PDB file of C-alpha atoms in Angstrom:
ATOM      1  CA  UNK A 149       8.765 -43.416 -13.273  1.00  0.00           C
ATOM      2  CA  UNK A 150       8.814 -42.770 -16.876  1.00  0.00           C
ATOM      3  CA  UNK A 151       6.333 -39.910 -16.524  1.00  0.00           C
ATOM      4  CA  UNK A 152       8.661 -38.463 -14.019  1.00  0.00           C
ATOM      5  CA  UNK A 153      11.891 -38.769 -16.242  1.00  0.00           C
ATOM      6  CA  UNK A 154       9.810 -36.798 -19.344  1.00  0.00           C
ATOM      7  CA  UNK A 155       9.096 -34.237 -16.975  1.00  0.00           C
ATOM      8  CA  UNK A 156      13.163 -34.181 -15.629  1.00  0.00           C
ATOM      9  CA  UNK A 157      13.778 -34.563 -19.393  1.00  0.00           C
ATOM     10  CA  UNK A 158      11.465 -31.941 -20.845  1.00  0.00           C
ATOM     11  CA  UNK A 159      13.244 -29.479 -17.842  1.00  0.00           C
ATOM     12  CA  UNK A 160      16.699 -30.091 -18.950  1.00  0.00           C
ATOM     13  CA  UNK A 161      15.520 -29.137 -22.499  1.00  0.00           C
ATOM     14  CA  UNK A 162      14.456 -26.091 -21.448  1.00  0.00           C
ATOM     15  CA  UNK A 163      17.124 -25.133 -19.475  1.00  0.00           C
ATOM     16  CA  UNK A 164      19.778 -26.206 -22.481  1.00  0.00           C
ATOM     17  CA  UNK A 165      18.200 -23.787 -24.820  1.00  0.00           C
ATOM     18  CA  UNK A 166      19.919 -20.677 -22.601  1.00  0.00           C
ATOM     19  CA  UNK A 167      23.085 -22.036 -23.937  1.00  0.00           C
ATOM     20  CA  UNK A 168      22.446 -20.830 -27.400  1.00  0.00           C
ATOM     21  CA  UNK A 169      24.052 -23.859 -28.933  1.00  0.00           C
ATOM     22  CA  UNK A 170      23.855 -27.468 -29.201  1.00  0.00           C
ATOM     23  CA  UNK A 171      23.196 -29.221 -25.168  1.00  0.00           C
ATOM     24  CA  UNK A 172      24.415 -32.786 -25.090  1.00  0.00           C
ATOM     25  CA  UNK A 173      23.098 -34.358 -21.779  1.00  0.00           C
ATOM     26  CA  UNK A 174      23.676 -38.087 -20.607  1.00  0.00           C
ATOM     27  CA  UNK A 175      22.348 -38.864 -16.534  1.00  0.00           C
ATOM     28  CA  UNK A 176      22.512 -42.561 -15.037  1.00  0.00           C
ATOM     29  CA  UNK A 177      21.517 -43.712 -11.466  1.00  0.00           C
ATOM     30  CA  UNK A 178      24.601 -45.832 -11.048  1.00  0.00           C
ATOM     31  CA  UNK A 179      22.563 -48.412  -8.669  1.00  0.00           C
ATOM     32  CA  UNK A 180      19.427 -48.666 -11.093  1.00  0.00           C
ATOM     33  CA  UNK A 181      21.067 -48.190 -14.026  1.00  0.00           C
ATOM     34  CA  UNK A 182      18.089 -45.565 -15.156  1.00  0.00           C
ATOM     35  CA  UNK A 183      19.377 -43.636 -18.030  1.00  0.00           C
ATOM     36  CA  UNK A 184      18.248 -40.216 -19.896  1.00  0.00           C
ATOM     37  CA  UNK A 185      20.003 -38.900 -22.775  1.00  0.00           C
ATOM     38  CA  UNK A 186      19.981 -35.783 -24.731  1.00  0.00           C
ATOM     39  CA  UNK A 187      21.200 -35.562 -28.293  1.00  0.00           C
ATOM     40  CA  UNK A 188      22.957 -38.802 -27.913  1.00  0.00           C
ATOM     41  CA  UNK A 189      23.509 -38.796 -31.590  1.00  0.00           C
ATOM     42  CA  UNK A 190      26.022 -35.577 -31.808  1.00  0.00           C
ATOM     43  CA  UNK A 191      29.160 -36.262 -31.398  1.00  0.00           C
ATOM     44  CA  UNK A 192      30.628 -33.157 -28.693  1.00  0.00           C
ATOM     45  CA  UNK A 193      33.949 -32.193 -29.002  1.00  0.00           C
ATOM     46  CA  UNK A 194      35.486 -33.562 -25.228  1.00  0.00           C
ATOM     47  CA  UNK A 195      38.124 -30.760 -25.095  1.00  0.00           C
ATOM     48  CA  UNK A 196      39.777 -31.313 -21.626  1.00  0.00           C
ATOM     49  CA  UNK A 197      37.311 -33.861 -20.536  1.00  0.00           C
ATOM     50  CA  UNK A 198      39.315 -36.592 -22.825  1.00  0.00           C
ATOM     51  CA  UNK A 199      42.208 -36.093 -19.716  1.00  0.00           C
ATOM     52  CA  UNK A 200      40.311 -38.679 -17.753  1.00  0.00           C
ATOM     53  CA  UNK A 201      40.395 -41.813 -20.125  1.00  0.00           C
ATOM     54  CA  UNK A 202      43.739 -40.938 -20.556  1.00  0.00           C
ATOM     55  CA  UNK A 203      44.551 -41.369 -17.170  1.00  0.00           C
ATOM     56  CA  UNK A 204      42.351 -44.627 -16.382  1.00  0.00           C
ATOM     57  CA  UNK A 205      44.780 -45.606 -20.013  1.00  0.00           C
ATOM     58  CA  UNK A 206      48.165 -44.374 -18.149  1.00  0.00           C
ATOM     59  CA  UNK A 207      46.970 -45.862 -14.712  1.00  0.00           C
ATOM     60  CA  UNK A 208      46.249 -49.143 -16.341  1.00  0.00           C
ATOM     61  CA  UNK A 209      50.031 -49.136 -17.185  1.00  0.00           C
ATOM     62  CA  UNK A 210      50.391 -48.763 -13.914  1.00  0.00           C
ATOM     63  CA  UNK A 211      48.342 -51.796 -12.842  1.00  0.00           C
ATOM     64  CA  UNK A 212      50.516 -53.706 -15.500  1.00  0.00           C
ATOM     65  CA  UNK A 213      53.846 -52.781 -13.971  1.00  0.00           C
ATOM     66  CA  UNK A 214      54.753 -50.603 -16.886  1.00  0.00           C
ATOM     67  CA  UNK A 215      55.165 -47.270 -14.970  1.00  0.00           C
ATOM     68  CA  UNK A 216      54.870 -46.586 -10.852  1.00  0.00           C
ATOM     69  CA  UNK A 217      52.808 -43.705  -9.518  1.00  0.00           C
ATOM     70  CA  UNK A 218      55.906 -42.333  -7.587  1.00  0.00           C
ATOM     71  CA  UNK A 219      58.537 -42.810 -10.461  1.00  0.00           C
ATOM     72  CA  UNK A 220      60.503 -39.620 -11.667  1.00  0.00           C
ATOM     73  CA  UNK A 221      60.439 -38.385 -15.250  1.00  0.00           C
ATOM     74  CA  UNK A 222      62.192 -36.001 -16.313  1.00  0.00           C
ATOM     75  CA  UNK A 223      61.105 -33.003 -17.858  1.00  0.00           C
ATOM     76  CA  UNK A 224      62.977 -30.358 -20.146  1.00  0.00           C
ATOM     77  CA  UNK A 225      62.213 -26.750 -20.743  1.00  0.00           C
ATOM     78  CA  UNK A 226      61.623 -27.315 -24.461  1.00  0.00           C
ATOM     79  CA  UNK A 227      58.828 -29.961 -23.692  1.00  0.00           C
ATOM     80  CA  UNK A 228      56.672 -27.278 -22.246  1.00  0.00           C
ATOM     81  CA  UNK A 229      54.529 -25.218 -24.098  1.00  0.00           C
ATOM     82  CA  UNK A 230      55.061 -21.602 -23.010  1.00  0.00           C
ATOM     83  CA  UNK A 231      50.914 -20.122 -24.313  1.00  0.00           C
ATOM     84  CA  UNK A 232      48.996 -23.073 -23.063  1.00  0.00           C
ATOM     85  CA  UNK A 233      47.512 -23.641 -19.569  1.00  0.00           C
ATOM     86  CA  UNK A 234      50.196 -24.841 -17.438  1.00  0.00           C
ATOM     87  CA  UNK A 235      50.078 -24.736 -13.889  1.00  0.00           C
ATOM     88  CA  UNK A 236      53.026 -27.175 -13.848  1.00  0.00           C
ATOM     89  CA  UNK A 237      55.144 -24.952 -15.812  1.00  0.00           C
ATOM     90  CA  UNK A 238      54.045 -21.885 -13.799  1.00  0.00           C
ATOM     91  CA  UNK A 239      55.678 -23.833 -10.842  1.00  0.00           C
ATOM     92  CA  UNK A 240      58.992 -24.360 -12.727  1.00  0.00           C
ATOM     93  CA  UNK A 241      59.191 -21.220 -14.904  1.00  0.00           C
ATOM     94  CA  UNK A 242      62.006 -21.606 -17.258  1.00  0.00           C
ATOM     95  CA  UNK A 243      63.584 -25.243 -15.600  1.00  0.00           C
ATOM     96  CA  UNK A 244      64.103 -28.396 -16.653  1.00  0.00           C
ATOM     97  CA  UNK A 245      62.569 -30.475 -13.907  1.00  0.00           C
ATOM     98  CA  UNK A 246      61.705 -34.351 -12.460  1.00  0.00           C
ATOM     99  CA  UNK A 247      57.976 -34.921 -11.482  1.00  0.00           C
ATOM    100  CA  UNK A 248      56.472 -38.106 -10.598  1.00  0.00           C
ATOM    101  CA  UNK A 249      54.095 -39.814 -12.749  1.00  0.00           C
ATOM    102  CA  UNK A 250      51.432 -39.550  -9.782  1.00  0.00           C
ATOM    103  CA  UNK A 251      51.875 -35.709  -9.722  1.00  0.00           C
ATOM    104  CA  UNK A 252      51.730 -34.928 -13.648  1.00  0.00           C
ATOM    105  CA  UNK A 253      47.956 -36.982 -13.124  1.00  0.00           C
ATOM    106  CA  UNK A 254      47.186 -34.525 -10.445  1.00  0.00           C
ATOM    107  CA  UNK A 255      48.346 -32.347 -12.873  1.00  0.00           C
ATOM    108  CA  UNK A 256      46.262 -32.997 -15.639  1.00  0.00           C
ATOM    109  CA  UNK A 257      43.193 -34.059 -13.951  1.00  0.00           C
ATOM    110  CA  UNK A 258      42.554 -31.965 -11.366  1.00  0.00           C
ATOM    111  CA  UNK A 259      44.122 -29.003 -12.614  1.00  0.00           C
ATOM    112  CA  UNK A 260      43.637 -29.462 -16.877  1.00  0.00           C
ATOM    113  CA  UNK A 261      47.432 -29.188 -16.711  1.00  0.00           C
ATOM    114  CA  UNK A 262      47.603 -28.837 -20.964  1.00  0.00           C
ATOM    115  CA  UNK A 263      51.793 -29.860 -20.602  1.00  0.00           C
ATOM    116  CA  UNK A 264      51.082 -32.622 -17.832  1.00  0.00           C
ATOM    117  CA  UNK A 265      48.816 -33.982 -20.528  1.00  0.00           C
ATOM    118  CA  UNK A 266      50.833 -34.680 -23.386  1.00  0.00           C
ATOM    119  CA  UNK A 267      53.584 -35.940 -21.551  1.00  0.00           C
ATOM    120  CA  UNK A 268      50.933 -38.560 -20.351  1.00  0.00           C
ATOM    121  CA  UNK A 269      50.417 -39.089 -23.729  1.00  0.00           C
ATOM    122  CA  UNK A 270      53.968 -39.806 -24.925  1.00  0.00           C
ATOM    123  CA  UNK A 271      54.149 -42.189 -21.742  1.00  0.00           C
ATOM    124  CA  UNK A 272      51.084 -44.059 -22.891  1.00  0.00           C
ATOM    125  CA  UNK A 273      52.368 -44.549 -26.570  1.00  0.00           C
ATOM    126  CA  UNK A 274      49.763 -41.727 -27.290  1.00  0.00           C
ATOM    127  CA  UNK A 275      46.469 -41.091 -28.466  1.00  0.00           C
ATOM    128  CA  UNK A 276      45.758 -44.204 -30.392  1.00  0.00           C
ATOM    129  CA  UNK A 277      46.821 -46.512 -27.693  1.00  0.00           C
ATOM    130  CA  UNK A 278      44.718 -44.439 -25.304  1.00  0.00           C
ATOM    131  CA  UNK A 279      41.858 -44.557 -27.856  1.00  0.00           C
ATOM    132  CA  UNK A 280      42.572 -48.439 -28.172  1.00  0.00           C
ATOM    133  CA  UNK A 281      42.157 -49.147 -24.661  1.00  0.00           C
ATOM    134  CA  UNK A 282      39.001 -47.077 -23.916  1.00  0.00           C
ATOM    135  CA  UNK A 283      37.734 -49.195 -26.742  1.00  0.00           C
ATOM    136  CA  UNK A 284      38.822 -51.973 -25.291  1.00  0.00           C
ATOM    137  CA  UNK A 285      36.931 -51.907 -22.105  1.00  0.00           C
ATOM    138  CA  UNK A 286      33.630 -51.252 -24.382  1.00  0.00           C
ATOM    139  CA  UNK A 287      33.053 -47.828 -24.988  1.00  0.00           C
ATOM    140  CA  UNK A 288      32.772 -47.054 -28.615  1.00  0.00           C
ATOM    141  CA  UNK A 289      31.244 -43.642 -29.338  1.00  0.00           C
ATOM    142  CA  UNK A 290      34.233 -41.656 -28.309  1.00  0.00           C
ATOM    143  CA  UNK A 291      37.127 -40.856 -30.261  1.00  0.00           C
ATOM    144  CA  UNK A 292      40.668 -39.514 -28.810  1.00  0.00           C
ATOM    145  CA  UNK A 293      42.995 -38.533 -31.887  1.00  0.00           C
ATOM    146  CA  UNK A 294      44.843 -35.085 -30.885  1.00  0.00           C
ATOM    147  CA  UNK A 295      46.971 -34.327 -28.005  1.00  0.00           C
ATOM    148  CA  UNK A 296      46.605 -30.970 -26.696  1.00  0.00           C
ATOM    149  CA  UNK A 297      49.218 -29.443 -28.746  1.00  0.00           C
ATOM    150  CA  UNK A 298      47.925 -30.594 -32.011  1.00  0.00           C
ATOM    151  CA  UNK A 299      44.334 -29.031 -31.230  1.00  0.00           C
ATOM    152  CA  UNK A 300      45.540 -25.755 -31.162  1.00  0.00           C
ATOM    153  CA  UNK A 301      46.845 -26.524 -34.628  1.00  0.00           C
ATOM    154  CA  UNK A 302      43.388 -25.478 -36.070  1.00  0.00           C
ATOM    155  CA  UNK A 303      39.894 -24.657 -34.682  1.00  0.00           C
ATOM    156  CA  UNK A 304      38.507 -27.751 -36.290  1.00  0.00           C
ATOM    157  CA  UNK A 305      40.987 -29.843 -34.994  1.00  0.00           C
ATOM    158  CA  UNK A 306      39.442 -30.378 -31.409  1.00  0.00           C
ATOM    159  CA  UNK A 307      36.268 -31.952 -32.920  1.00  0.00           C
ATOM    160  CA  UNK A 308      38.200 -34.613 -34.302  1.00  0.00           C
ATOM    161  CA  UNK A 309      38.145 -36.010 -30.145  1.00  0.00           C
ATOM    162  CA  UNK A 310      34.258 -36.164 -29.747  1.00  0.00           C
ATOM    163  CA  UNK A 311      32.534 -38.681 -27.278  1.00  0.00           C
ATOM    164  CA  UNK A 312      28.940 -39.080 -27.872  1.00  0.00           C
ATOM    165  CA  UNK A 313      26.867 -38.076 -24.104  1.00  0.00           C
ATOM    166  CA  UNK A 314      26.251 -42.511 -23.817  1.00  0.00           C
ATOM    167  CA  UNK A 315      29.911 -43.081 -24.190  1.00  0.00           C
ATOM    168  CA  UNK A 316      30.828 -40.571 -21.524  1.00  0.00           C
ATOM    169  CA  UNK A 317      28.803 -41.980 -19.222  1.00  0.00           C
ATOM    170  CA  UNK A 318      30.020 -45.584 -20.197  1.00  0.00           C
ATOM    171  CA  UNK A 319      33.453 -44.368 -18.776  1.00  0.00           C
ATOM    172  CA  UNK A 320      31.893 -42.997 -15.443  1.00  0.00           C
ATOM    173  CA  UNK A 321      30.477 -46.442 -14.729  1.00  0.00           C
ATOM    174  CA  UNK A 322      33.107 -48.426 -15.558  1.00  0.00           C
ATOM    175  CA  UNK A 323      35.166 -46.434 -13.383  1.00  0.00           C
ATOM    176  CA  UNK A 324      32.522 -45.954 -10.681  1.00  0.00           C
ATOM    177  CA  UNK A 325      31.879 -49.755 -10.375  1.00  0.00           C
ATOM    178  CA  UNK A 326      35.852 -49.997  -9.767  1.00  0.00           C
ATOM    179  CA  UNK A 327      36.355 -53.356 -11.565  1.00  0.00           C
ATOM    180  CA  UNK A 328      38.969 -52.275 -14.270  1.00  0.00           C
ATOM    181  CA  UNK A 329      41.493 -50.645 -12.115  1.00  0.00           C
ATOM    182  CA  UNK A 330      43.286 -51.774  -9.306  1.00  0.00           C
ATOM    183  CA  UNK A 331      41.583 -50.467  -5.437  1.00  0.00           C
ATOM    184  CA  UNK A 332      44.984 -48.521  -5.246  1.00  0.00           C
ATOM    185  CA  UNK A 333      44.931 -46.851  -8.932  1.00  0.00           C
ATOM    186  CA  UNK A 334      40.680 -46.755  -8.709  1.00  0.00           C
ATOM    187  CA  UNK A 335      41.248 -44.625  -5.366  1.00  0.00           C
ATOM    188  CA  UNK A 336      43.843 -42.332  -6.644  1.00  0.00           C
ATOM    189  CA  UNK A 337      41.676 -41.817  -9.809  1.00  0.00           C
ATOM    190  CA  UNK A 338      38.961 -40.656  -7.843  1.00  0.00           C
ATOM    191  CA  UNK A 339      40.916 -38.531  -5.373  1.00  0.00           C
ATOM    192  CA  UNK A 340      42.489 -36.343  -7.916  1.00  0.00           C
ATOM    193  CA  UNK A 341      38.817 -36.508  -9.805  1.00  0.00           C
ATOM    194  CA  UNK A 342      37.225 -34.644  -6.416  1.00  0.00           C
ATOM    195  CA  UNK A 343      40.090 -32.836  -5.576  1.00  0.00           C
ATOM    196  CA  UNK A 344      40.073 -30.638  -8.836  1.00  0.00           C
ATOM    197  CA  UNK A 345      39.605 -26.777  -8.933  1.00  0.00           C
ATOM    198  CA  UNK A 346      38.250 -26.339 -11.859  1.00  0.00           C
ATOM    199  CA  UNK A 347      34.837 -25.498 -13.183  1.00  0.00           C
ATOM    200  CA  UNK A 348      33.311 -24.258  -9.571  1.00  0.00           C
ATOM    201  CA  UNK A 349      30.065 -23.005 -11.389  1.00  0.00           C
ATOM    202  CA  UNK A 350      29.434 -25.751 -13.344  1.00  0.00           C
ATOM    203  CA  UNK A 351      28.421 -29.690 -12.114  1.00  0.00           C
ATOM    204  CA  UNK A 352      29.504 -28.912  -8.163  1.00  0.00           C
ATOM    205  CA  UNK A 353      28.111 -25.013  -8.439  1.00  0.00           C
ATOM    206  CA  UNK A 354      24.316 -25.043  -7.366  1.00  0.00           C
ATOM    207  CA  UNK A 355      24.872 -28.243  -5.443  1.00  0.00           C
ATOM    208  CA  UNK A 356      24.551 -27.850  -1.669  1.00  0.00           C
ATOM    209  CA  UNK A 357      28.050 -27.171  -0.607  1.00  0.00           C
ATOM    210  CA  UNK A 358      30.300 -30.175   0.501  1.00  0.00           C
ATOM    211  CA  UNK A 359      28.175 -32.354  -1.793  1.00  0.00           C
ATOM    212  CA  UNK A 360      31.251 -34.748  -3.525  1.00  0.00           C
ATOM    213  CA  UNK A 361      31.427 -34.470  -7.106  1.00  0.00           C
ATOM    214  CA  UNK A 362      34.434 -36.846  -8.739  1.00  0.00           C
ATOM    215  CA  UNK A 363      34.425 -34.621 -12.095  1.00  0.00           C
ATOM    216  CA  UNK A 364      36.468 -33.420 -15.145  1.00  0.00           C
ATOM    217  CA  UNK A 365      35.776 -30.191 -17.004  1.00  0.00           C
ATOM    218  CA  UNK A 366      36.481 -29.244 -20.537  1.00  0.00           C
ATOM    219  CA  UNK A 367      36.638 -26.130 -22.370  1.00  0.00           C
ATOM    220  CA  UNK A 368      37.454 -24.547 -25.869  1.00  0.00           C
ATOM    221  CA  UNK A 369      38.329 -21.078 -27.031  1.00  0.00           C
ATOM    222  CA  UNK A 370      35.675 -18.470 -28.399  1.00  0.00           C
ATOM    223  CA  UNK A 371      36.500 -18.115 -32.142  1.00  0.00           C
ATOM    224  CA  UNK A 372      35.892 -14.675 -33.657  1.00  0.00           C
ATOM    225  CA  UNK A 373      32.311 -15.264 -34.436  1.00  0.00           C
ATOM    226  CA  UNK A 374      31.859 -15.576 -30.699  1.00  0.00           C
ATOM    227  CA  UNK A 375      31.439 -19.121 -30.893  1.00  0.00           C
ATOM    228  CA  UNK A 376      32.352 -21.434 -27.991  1.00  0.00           C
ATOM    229  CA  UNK A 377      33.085 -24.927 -29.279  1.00  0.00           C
ATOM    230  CA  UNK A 378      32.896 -26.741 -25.990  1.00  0.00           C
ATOM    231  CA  UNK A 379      32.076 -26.082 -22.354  1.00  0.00           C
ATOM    232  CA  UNK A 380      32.043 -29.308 -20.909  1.00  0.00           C
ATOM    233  CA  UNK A 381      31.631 -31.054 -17.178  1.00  0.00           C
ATOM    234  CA  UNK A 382      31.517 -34.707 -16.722  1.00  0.00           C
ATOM    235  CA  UNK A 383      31.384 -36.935 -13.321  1.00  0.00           C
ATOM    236  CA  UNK A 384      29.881 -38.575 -10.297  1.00  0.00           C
ATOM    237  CA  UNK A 385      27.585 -37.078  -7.600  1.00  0.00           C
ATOM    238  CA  UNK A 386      27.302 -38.612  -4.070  1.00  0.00           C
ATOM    239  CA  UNK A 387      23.517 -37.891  -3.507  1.00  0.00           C
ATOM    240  CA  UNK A 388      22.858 -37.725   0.602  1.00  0.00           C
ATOM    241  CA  UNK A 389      19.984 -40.321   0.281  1.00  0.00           C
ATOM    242  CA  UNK A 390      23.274 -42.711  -0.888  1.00  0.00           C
ATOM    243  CA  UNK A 391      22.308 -42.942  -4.326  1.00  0.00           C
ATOM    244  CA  UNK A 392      24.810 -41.868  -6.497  1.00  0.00           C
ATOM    245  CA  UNK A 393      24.802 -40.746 -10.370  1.00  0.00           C
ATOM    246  CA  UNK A 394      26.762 -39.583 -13.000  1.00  0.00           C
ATOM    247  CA  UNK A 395      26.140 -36.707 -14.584  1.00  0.00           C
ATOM    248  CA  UNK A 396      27.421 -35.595 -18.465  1.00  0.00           C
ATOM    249  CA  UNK A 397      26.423 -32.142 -20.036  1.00  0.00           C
ATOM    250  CA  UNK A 398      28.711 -30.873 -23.194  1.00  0.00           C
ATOM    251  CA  UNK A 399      27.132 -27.481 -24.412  1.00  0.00           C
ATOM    252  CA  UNK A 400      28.800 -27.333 -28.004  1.00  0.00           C
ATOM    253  CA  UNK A 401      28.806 -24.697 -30.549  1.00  0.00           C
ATOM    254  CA  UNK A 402      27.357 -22.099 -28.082  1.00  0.00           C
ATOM    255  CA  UNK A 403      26.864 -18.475 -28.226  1.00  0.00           C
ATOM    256  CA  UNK A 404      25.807 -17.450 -25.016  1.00  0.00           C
ATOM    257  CA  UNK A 405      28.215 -15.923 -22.115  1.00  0.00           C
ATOM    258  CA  UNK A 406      30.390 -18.499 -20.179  1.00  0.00           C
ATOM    259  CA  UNK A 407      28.681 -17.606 -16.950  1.00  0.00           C
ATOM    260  CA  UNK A 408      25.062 -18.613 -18.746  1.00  0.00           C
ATOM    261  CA  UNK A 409      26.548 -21.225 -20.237  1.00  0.00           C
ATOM    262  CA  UNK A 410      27.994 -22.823 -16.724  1.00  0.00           C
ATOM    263  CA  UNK A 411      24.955 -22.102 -15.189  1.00  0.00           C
ATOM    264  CA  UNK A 412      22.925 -24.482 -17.640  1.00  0.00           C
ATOM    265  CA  UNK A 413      25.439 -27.301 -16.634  1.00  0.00           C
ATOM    266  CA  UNK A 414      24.707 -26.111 -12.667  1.00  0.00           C
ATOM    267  CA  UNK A 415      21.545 -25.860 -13.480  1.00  0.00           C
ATOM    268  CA  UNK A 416      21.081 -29.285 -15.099  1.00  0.00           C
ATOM    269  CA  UNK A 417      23.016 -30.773 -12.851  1.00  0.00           C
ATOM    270  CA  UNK A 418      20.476 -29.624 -10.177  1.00  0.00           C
ATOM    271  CA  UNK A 419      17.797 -30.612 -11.594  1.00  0.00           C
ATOM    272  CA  UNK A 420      19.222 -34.305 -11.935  1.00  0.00           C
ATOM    273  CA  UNK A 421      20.480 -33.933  -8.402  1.00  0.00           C
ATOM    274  CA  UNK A 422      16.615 -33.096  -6.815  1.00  0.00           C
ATOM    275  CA  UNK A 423      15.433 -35.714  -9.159  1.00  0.00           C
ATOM    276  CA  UNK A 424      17.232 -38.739  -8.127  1.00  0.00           C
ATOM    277  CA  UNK A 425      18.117 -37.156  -4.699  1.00  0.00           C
ATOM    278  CA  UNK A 426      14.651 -37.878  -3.927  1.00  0.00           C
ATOM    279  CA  UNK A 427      13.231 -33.833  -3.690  1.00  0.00           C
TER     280      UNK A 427
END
């Protein structure tokens, strides 16, 4: 086995180095627990990917009786950020509005909804209570400190929430062996992780098609140096042999064009795929 996962390992490391950056890569077999990490010690800036421990945080509140799934909040035109990525807003141009707390989750994890998140956020007590609670259940290499709208305070802002490839894939178990969560909040978790539209070409894009992928993407600007901080996918693949395994690949600091750089996640995420899928 090991002189299998050198070989998996030493084609992953070839693949990264199309990125033109810095490849973070953590892959477990969620029934054997097998693990292989890739510069485990740099800590990636998560970028959108931190929207799913903030919803296992908000759907935790949930579980307590804090907040319900179908309860209204209401929303006001001046909460929304007008130049961020908003398909919530798009829907309600220019209204105030009520949305359930179930539908601003869709929101923000399917969709990377940048105004769903921070309203999460505010209903969670914000990002240190988020960050709190993640470290709560174990997972210590990650760290959440800026909402959405205080990243695009500065470039350097967004590597202040960095999760280290083992911590990622800390939160993928823990979520995958459904024991934190209630059934009901696990299963919504995971619907609105699979139902998401973003990042086609990445994890899910040289899969075989209808494979299920449970995943969260993440991605930065390009600063003027033509720098891409992050371009991040994280989540679950249901291999057709049953085994299933969770897949995290942050390509940081990159130069290369997005379309390379989403085919080294595909392509990684292939590779891991034939691997433990048994080809």
């Amino acid at each position: 086995m090991f002189a299998q996962q050198a070989k998996l390992s030493a084609e992953i490391e070839t693949i990264s180095k199309q990125a033109n950056g810095i490849v973070g890569v953590g892959i477990m077999d969620l029934k054997t627990r097998e693990t292989l990490l890739i510069n485990q010690d740099h800590k990636f800036p998560m970028q959108s990917t931190f929207k799913f421990p903030l919803a296992m945080a908000v759907l935790d509140l949930v579980d307590k009786g804090k907040y319900k799934l179908d309860q209204k909040i209401h929303v006001t035109k001046a909460q929304l950020d007008r130049d961020t990525h908003s398909p919530m807003r798009d829907k309600h141009p220019d209204q105030d509005f009520d949305i359930t707390i179930g539908e601003l989750l869709g929101y923000s994890v399917s969709e990377s909804d940048n105004n769903a998140c921070d309203i999460l956020f505010e209903l969670a007590g914000g990002t240190k209570k988020v960050n709190d609670y993640i470290y709560a259940l174990g997972v210590k290499d990650i760290a959440i400190v800026a909402t959405e709208k205080e990243m695009k305070a500065g470039w350097n802002v967004q590597y202040t929430n960095f999760a280290h490839p083992s911590a990622y894939l800390q939160l993928l178990d823990i979520v995958y062996k459904g024991k934190t969560l209630s059934k009901s909040s696990h299963d919504f978790l995971w619907k609105i992780l699979v139902a998401g539209p973003t990042g086609v070409k990445r994890i899910k894009g040289l899969l075989p098609e209808g494979t299920v992928v449970a995943h969260k993407t993440g991605t930065s600007g390009t600063n003027e140096k033509g720098v891409t901080a992050a371009t991040n996918d994280v989540g679950i693949i249901k291999l057709p042999n049953k085994r299933d395994i969770a897949v995290v690949v942050f390509v940081s600091d990159a130069t290369a064009k997005t379309d390379t750089r989403e085919l080294v996640i595909a392509r990684i995420a292939r590779a891991a795929a034939d691997y433990y899928g048994g080809k």
